[in-house]
Tab-separated table of C-alpha atoms in Angstrom:
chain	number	residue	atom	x	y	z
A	1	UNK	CA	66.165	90.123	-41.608
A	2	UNK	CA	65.570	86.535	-43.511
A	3	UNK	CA	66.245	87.737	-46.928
A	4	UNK	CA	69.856	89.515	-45.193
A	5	UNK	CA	70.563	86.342	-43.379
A	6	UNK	CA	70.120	84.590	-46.888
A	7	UNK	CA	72.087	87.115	-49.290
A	8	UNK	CA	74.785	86.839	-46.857
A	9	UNK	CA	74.596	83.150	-46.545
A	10	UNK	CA	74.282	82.470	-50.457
A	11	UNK	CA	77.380	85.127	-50.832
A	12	UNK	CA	79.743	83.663	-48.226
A	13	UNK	CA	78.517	80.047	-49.484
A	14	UNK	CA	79.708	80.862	-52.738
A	15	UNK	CA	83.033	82.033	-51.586
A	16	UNK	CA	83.754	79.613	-48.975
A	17	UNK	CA	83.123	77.377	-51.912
A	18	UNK	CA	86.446	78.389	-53.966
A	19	UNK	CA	88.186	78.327	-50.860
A	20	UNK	CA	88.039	75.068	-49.947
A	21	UNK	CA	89.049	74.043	-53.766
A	22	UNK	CA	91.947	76.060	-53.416
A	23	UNK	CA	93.216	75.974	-50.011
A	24	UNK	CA	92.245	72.899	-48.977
A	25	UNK	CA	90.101	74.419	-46.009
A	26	UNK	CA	86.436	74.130	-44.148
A	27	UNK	CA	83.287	75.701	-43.797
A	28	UNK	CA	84.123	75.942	-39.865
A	29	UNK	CA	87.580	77.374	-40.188
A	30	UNK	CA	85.789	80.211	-42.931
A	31	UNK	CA	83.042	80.628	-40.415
A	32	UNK	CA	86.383	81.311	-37.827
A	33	UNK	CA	87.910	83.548	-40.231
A	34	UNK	CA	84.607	85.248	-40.753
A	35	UNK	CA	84.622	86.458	-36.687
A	36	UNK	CA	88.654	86.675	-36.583
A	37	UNK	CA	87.523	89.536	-39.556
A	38	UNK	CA	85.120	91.516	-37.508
A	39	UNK	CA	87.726	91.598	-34.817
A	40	UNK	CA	90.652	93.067	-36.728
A	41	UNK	CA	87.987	95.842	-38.169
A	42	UNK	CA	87.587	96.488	-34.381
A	43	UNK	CA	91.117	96.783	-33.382
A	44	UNK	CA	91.409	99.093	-36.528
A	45	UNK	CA	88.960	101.327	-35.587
A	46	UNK	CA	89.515	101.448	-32.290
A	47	UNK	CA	92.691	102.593	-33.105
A	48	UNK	CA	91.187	105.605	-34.795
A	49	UNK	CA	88.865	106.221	-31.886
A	50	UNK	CA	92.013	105.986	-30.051
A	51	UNK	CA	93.682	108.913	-32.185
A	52	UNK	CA	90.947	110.708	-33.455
A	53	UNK	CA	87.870	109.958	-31.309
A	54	UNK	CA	87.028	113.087	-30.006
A	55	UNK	CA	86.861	114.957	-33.351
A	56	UNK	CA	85.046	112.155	-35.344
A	57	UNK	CA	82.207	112.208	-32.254
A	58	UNK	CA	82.067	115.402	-31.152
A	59	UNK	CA	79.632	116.350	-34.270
A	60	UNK	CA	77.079	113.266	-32.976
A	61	UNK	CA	77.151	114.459	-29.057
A	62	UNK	CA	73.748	116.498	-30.150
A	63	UNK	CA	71.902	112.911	-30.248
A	64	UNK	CA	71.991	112.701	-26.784
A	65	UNK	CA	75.085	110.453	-26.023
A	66	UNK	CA	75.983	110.631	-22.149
A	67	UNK	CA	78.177	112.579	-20.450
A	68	UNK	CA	79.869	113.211	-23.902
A	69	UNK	CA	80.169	117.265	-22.460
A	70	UNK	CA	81.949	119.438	-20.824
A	71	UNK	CA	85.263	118.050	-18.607
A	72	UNK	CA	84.534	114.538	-19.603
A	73	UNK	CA	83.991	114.658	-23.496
A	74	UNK	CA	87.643	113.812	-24.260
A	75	UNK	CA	87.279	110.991	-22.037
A	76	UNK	CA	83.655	109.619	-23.475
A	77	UNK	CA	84.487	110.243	-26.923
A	78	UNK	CA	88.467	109.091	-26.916
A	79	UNK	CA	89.248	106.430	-24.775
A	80	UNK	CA	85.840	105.656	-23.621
A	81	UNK	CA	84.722	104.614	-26.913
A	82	UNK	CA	87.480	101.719	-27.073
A	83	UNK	CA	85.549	100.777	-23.779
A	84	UNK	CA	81.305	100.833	-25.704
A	85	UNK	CA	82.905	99.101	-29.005
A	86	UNK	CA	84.683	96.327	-26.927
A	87	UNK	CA	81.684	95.829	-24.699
A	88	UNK	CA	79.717	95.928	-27.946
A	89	UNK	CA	81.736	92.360	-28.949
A	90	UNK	CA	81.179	91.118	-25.660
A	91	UNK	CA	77.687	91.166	-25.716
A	92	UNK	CA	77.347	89.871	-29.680
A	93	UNK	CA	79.598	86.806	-29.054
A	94	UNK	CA	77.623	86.571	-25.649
A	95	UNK	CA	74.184	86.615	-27.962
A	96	UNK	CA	76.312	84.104	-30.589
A	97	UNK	CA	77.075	82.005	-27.630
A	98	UNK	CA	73.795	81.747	-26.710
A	99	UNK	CA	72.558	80.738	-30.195
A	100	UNK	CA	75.316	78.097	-30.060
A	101	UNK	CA	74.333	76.181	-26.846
A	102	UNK	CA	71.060	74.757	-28.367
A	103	UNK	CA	72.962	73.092	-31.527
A	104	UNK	CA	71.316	71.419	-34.399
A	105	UNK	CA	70.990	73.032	-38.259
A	106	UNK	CA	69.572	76.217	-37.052
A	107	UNK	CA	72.511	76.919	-34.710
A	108	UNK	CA	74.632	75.903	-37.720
A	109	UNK	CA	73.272	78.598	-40.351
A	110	UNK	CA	73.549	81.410	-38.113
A	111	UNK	CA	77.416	80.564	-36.471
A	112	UNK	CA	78.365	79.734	-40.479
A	113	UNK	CA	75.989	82.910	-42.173
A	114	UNK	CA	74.107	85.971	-41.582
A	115	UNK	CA	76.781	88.209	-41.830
A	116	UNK	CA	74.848	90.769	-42.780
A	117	UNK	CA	72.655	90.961	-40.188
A	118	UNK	CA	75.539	90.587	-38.122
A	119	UNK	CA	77.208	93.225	-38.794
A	120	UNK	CA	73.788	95.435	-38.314
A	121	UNK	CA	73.675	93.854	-34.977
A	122	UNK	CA	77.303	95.416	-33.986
A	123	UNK	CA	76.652	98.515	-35.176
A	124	UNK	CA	72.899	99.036	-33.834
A	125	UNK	CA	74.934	97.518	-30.282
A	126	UNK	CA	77.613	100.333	-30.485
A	127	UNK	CA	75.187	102.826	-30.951
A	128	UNK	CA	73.094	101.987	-28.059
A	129	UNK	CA	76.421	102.022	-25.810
A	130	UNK	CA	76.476	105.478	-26.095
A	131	UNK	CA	73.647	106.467	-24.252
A	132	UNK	CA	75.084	104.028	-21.203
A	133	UNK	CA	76.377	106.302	-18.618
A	134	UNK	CA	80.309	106.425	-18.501
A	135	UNK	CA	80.319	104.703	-14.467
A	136	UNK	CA	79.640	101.801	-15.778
A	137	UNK	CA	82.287	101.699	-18.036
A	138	UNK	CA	84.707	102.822	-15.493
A	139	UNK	CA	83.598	99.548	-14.248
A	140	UNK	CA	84.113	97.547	-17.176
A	141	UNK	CA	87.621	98.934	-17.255
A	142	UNK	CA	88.315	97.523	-13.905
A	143	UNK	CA	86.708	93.981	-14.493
A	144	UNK	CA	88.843	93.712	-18.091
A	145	UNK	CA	91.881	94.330	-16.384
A	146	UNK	CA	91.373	91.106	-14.165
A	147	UNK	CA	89.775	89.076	-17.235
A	148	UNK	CA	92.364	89.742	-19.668
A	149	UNK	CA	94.630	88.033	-18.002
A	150	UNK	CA	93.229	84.832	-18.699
A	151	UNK	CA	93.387	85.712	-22.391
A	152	UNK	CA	97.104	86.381	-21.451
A	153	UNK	CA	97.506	83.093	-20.218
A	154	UNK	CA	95.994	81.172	-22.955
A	155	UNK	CA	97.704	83.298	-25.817
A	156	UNK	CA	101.315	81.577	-24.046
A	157	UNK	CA	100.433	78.413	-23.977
A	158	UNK	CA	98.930	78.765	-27.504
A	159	UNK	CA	102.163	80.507	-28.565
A	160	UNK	CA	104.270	77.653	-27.247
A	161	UNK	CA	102.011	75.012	-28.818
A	162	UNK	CA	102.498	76.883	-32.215
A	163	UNK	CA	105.873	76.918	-31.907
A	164	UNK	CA	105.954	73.162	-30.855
A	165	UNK	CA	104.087	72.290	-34.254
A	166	UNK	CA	105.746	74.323	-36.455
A	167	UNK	CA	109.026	72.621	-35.580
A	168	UNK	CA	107.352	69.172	-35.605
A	169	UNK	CA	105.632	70.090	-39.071
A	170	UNK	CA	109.437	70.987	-40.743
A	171	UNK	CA	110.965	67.900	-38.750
A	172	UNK	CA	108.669	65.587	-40.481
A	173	UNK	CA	108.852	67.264	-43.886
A	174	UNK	CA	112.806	66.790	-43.032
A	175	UNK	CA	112.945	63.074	-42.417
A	176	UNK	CA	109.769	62.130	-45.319
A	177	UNK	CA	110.579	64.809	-47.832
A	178	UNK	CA	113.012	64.096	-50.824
A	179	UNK	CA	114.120	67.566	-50.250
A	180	UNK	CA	115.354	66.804	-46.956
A	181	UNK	CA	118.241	69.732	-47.738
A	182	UNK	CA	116.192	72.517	-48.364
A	183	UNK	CA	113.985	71.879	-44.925
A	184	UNK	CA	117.195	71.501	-43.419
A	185	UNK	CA	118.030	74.786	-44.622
A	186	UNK	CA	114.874	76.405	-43.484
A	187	UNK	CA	114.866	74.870	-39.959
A	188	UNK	CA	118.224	76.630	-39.482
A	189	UNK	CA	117.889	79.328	-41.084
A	190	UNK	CA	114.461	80.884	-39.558
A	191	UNK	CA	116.320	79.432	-36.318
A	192	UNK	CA	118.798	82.048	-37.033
A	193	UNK	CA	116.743	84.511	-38.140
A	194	UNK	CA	114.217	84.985	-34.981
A	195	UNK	CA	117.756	85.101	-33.002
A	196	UNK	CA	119.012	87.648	-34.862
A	197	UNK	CA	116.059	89.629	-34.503
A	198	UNK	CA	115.899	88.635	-30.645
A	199	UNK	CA	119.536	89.794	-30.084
A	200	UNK	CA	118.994	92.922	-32.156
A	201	UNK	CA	115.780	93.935	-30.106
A	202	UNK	CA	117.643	93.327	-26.800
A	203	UNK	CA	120.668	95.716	-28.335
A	204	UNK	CA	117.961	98.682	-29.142
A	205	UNK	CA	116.348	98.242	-25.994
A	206	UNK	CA	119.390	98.881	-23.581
A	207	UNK	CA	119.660	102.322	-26.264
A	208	UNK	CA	116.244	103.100	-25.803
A	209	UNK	CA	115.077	102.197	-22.283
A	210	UNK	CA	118.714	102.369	-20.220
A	211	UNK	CA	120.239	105.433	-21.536
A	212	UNK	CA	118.650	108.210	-18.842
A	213	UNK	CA	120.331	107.930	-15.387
A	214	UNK	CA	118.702	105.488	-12.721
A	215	UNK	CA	117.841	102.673	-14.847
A	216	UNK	CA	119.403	100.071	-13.440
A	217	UNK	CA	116.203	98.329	-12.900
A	218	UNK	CA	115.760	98.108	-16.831
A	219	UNK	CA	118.837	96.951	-17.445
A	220	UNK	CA	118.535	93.882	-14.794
A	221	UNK	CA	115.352	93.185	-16.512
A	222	UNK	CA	116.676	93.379	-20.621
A	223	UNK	CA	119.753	91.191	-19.083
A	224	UNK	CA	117.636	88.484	-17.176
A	225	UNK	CA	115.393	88.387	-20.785
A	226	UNK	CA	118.846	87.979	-22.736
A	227	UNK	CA	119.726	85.147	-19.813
A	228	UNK	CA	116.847	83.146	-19.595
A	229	UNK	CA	116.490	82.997	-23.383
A	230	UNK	CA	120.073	81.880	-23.444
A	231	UNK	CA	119.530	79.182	-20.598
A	232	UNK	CA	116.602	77.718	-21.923
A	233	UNK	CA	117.567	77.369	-25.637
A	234	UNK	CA	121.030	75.695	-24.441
A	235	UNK	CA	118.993	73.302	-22.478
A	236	UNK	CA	116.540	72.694	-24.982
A	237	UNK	CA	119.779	71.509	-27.620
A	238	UNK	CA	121.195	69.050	-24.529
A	239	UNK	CA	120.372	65.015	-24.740
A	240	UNK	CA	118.575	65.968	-20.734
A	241	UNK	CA	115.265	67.223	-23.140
A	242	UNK	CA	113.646	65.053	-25.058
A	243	UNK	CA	111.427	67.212	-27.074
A	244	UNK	CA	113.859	69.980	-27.420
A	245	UNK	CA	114.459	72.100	-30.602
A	246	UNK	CA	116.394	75.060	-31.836
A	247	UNK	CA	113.433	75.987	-33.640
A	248	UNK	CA	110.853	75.816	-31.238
A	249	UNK	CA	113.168	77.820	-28.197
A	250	UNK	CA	114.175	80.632	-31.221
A	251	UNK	CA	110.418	81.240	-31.743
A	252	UNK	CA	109.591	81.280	-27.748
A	253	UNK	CA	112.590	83.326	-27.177
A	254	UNK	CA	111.234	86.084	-29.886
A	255	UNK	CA	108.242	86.311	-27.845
A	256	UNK	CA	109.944	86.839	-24.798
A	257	UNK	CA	112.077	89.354	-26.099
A	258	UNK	CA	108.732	90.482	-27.997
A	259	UNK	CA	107.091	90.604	-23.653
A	260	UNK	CA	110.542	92.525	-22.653
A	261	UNK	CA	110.014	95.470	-25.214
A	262	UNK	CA	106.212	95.609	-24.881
A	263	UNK	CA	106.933	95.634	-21.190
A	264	UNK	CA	109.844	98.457	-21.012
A	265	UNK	CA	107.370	101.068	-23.615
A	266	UNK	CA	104.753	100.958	-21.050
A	267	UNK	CA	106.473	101.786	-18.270
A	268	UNK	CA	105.809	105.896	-17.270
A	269	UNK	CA	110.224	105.920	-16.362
A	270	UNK	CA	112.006	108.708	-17.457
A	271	UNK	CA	114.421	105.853	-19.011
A	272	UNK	CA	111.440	105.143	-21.302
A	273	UNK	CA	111.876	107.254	-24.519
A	274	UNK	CA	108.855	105.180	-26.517
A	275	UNK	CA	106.465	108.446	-24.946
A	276	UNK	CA	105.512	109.824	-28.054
A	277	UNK	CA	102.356	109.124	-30.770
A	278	UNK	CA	104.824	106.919	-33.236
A	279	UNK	CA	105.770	104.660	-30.356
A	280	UNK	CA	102.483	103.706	-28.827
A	281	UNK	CA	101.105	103.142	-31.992
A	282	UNK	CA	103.616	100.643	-32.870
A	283	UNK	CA	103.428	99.262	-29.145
A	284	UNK	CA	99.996	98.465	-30.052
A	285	UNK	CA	100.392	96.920	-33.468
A	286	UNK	CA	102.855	94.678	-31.762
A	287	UNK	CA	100.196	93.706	-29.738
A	288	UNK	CA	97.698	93.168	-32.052
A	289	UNK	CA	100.109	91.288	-34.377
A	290	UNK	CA	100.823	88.989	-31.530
A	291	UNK	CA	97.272	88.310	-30.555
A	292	UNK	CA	96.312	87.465	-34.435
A	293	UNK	CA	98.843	84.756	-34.819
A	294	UNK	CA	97.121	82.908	-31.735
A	295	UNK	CA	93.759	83.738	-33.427
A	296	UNK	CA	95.225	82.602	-37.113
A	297	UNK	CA	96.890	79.733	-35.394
A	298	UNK	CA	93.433	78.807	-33.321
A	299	UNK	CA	91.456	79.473	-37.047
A	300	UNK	CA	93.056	77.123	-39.141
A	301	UNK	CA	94.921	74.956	-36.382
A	302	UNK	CA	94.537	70.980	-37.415
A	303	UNK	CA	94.308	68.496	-34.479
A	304	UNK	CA	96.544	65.387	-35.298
A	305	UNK	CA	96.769	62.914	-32.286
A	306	UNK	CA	100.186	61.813	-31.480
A	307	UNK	CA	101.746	58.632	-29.474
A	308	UNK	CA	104.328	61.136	-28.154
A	309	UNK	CA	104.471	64.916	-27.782
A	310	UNK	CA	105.612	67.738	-25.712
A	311	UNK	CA	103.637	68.398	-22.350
A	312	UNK	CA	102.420	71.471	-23.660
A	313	UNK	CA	101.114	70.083	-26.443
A	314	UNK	CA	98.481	68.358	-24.074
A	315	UNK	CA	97.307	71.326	-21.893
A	316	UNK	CA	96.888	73.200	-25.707
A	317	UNK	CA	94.691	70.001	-26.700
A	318	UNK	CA	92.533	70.817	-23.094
A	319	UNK	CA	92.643	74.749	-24.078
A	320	UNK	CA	91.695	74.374	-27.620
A	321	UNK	CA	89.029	71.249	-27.068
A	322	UNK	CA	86.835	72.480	-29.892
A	323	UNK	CA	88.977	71.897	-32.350
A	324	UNK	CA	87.911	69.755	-35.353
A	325	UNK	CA	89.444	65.696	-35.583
A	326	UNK	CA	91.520	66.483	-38.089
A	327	UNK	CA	88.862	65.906	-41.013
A	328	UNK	CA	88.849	70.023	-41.561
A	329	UNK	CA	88.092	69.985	-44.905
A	330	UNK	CA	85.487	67.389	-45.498
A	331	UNK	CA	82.037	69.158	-46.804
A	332	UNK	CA	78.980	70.148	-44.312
A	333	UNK	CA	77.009	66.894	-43.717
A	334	UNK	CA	73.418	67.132	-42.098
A	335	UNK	CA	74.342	64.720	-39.702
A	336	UNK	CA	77.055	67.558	-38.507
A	337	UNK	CA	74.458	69.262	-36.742
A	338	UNK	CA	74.112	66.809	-33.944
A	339	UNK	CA	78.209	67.746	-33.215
A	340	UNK	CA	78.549	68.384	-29.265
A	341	UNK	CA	77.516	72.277	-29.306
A	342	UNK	CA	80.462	73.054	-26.834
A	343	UNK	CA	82.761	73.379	-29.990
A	344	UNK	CA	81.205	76.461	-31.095
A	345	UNK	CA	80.772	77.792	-27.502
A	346	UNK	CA	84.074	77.814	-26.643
A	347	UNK	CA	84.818	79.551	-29.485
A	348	UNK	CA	82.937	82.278	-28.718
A	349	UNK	CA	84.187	82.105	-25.101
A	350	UNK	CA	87.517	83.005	-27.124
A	351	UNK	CA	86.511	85.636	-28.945
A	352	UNK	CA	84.654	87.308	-25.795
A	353	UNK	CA	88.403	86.895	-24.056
A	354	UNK	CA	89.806	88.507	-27.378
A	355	UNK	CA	86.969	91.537	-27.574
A	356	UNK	CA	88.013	92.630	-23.695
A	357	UNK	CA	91.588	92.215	-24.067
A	358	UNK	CA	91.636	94.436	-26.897
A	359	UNK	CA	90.199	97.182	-25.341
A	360	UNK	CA	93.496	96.694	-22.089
A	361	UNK	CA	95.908	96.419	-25.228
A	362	UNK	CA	94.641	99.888	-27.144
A	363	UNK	CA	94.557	101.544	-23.308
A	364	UNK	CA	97.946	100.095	-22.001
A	365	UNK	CA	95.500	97.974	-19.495
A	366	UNK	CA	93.433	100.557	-18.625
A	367	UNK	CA	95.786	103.040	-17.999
A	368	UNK	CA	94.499	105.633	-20.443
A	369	UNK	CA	92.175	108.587	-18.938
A	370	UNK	CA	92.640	110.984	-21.917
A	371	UNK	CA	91.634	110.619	-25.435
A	372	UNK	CA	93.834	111.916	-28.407
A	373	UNK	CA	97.216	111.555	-28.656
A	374	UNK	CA	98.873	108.427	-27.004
A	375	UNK	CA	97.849	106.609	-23.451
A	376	UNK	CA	99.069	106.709	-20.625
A	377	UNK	CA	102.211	104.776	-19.379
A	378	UNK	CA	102.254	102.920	-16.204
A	379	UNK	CA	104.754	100.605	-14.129
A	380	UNK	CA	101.091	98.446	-13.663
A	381	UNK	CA	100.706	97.738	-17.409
A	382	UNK	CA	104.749	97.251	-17.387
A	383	UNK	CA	104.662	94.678	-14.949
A	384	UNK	CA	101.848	92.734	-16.330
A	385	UNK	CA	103.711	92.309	-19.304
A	386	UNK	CA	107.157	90.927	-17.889
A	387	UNK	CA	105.282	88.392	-15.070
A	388	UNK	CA	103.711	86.861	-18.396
A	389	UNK	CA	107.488	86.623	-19.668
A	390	UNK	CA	108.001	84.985	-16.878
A	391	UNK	CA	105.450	82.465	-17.081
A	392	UNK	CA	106.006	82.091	-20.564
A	393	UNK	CA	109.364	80.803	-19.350
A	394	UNK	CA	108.647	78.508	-16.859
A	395	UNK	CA	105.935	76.845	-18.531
A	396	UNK	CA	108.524	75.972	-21.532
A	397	UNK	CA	110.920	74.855	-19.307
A	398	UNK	CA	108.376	73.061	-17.878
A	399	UNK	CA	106.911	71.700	-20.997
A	400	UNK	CA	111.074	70.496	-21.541
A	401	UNK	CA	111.797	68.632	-18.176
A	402	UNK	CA	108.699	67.440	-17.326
A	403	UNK	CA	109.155	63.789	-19.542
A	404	UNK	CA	112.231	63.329	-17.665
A	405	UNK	CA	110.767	64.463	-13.866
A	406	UNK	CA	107.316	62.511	-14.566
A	407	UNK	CA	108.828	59.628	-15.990
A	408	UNK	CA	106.007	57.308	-15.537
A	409	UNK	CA	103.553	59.666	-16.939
A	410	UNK	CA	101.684	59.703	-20.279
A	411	UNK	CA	101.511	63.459	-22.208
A	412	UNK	CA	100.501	62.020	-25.189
């Protein structure tokens, strides 16, 4: 195990290395990367156990795996498996949380190396889920559904924070940059471009999801998306805001409109024609795409203290507290052991948030009882998906009034 944790160490070291020559990045943020990695191998084959579980396991059943016969083998070796490989993460981030807590150098070598042994440690994990009966992962199911939703609510206010910087990153290269006309051109121009794709989404989704009889229900919903993205982007371009954009509203609109589609293919209506294999697959990848930009944006996400910001922007500085002081890319210093250990805990935290709400986003929240060819659709999952469109709402119309309510208070 010590001359794995050192191969991988010494290999990683050495590519790290060129990394942060060319892209100007830290050891912590390619430790980050390293994890974000073993997640999107997860989602990938989960996706496959999703679509092909039952044949790729049915040849290992004869090792004794549980319950993997009879009525329930579709079920243990389909769906069920998305269930063992996400509570596989859960308990390796719980054991790399627990590594974390202590602090010092040793803490540091194994969050930053081992990767070898880490990956050894998944896949000896995933095996051993097997042989756990498939009650308990009926209760798993259950407890995810309830848990996810706080990954829900920190993947919006993450989103809106991203979307807050990117527009403050473009604004500043506007007013410093000698080439003050070509940001200007790209500030208006993606502007334009997410609203396109916004309007264009809304168009295909009265064609797909309103076109059966007694769908007036999805076409209140699809209109009240189309309205509120309307409402708030107009307010956010008035003198009432003061840290309004068209930027930032275009890129929380998308993901509204983004909620609204997700939302109208999981519902089990007759009005929904995204019911075959093709459409839940790129349901999911939607999904997933959405979750790694928070991930990406959480990675390699640089904390730079400002005298005044949007609202949001502080309740994203309390969610994402173990981010580095802006001095990413400075080299591993002994005396960087002694760091507050909490950093690298809630990190983990996230990525134990990210492992179970992977498994509700490959099942439509738990809705799947059938392995093979799609999941199942449900008004639960469908609902889920349009109260965080909601929320997503308020809290950036929030995160726009709230200077001008709260006068007297500080969000700096």
């Amino acid at each position: 195990m010590g001359a794995l944790c050192c191969a991988g160490e010494a290999c990683c070291s050495c590519l790290c290395g060129c990394c942060m020559r060319c892209c100007s990045t830290s050891h912590k943020q390619h430790m980050r990367l390293g994890y974000l990695v073993i997640m999107i191998l997860a989602a990938f084959f989960g996706m496959i156990f999703l679509y092909f579980g039952d044949e790729m396991m049915t040849p290992w059943t004869k090792f004794g795996f549980a319950d993997c016969s009879g009525t329930d083998k579709s079920i243990c070796l389909g769906v069920q498996t998305i269930y063992r490989e996400s509570f596989t993460l859960v308990l390796f981030y719980i054991i790399m949380l627990g590594l974390s807590i202590p602090g010092g150098r040793m803490s540091a070598i194994i969050n930053q190396g081992c990767w070898l042994m880490k990956g050894l440690i998944i896949t000896v994990l995933f095996i051993i889920t097997f042989f756990i009966d498939n009650a308990f992962f009926d209760i798993y199911r259950e407890i995810s559904r309830y848990v996810s939703v706080a990954f829900l609510v920190m993947q919006i206010i993450v989103i809106i924070d991203f979307a807050y910087t990117w527009n403050e990153t473009w604004l500043e290269n506007y007013e410093n940059s000698s080439e003050s006309g070509y940001w200007s051109f790209c500030l208006f121009f993606f502007s334009g471009l997410m609203w396109i794709v916004a309007l264009t989404t809304i168009v295909l989704s009265y064609y797909w999801f309103t076109t059966d009889s007694g769908c007036e229900l999805n076409i209140f919903l699809i209109s009240l998306t189309l309205a509120l993205g309307i409402i708030f982007t107009g307010l956010s371009l008035t003198g009432m805001v003061e840290h309004g954009s068209l930027l930032t509203s275009s890129a929380v609109n998308l993901y509204c409109v983004y909620l609204c589609l997700i939302g109208m293919a999981s519902s089990s209506s007759s009005c929904n024609s995204w019911n075959d294999k093709a459409s839940t697959a790129i349901t999911i990848v939607l999904g997933l795409f959405a979750a790694l930009i928070m991930l990406l944006y959480v990675t390699f996400r640089k904390r730079e203290a400002k005298d005044e910001q949007a609202p949001i922007r502080g309740v994203a500085e309390a969610v994402l507290a173990e981010e580095d002081d802006g001095n990413e890319a400075a080299p591993y210093k002994e005396e960087d052991d002694n760091e507050s250990p909490s950093k690298m805990v809630f990190f983990h935290l996230l990525m134990i948030l990210t492992s179970i709400y992977f498994a509700m986003l490959l099942t439509n929240w738990g809705a799947a009882h059938t392995g093979g060819a799609s999941y199942d659709h449900n008004e639960g999952s469908m609902w889920v998906n349009f109260s965080a469109l909601w929320f997503t709402v308020l809290l950036y119309i929030w995160s726009l009034l709230a200077p001008k309510i709260c006068s007297g208070r500080d969000f700096s």
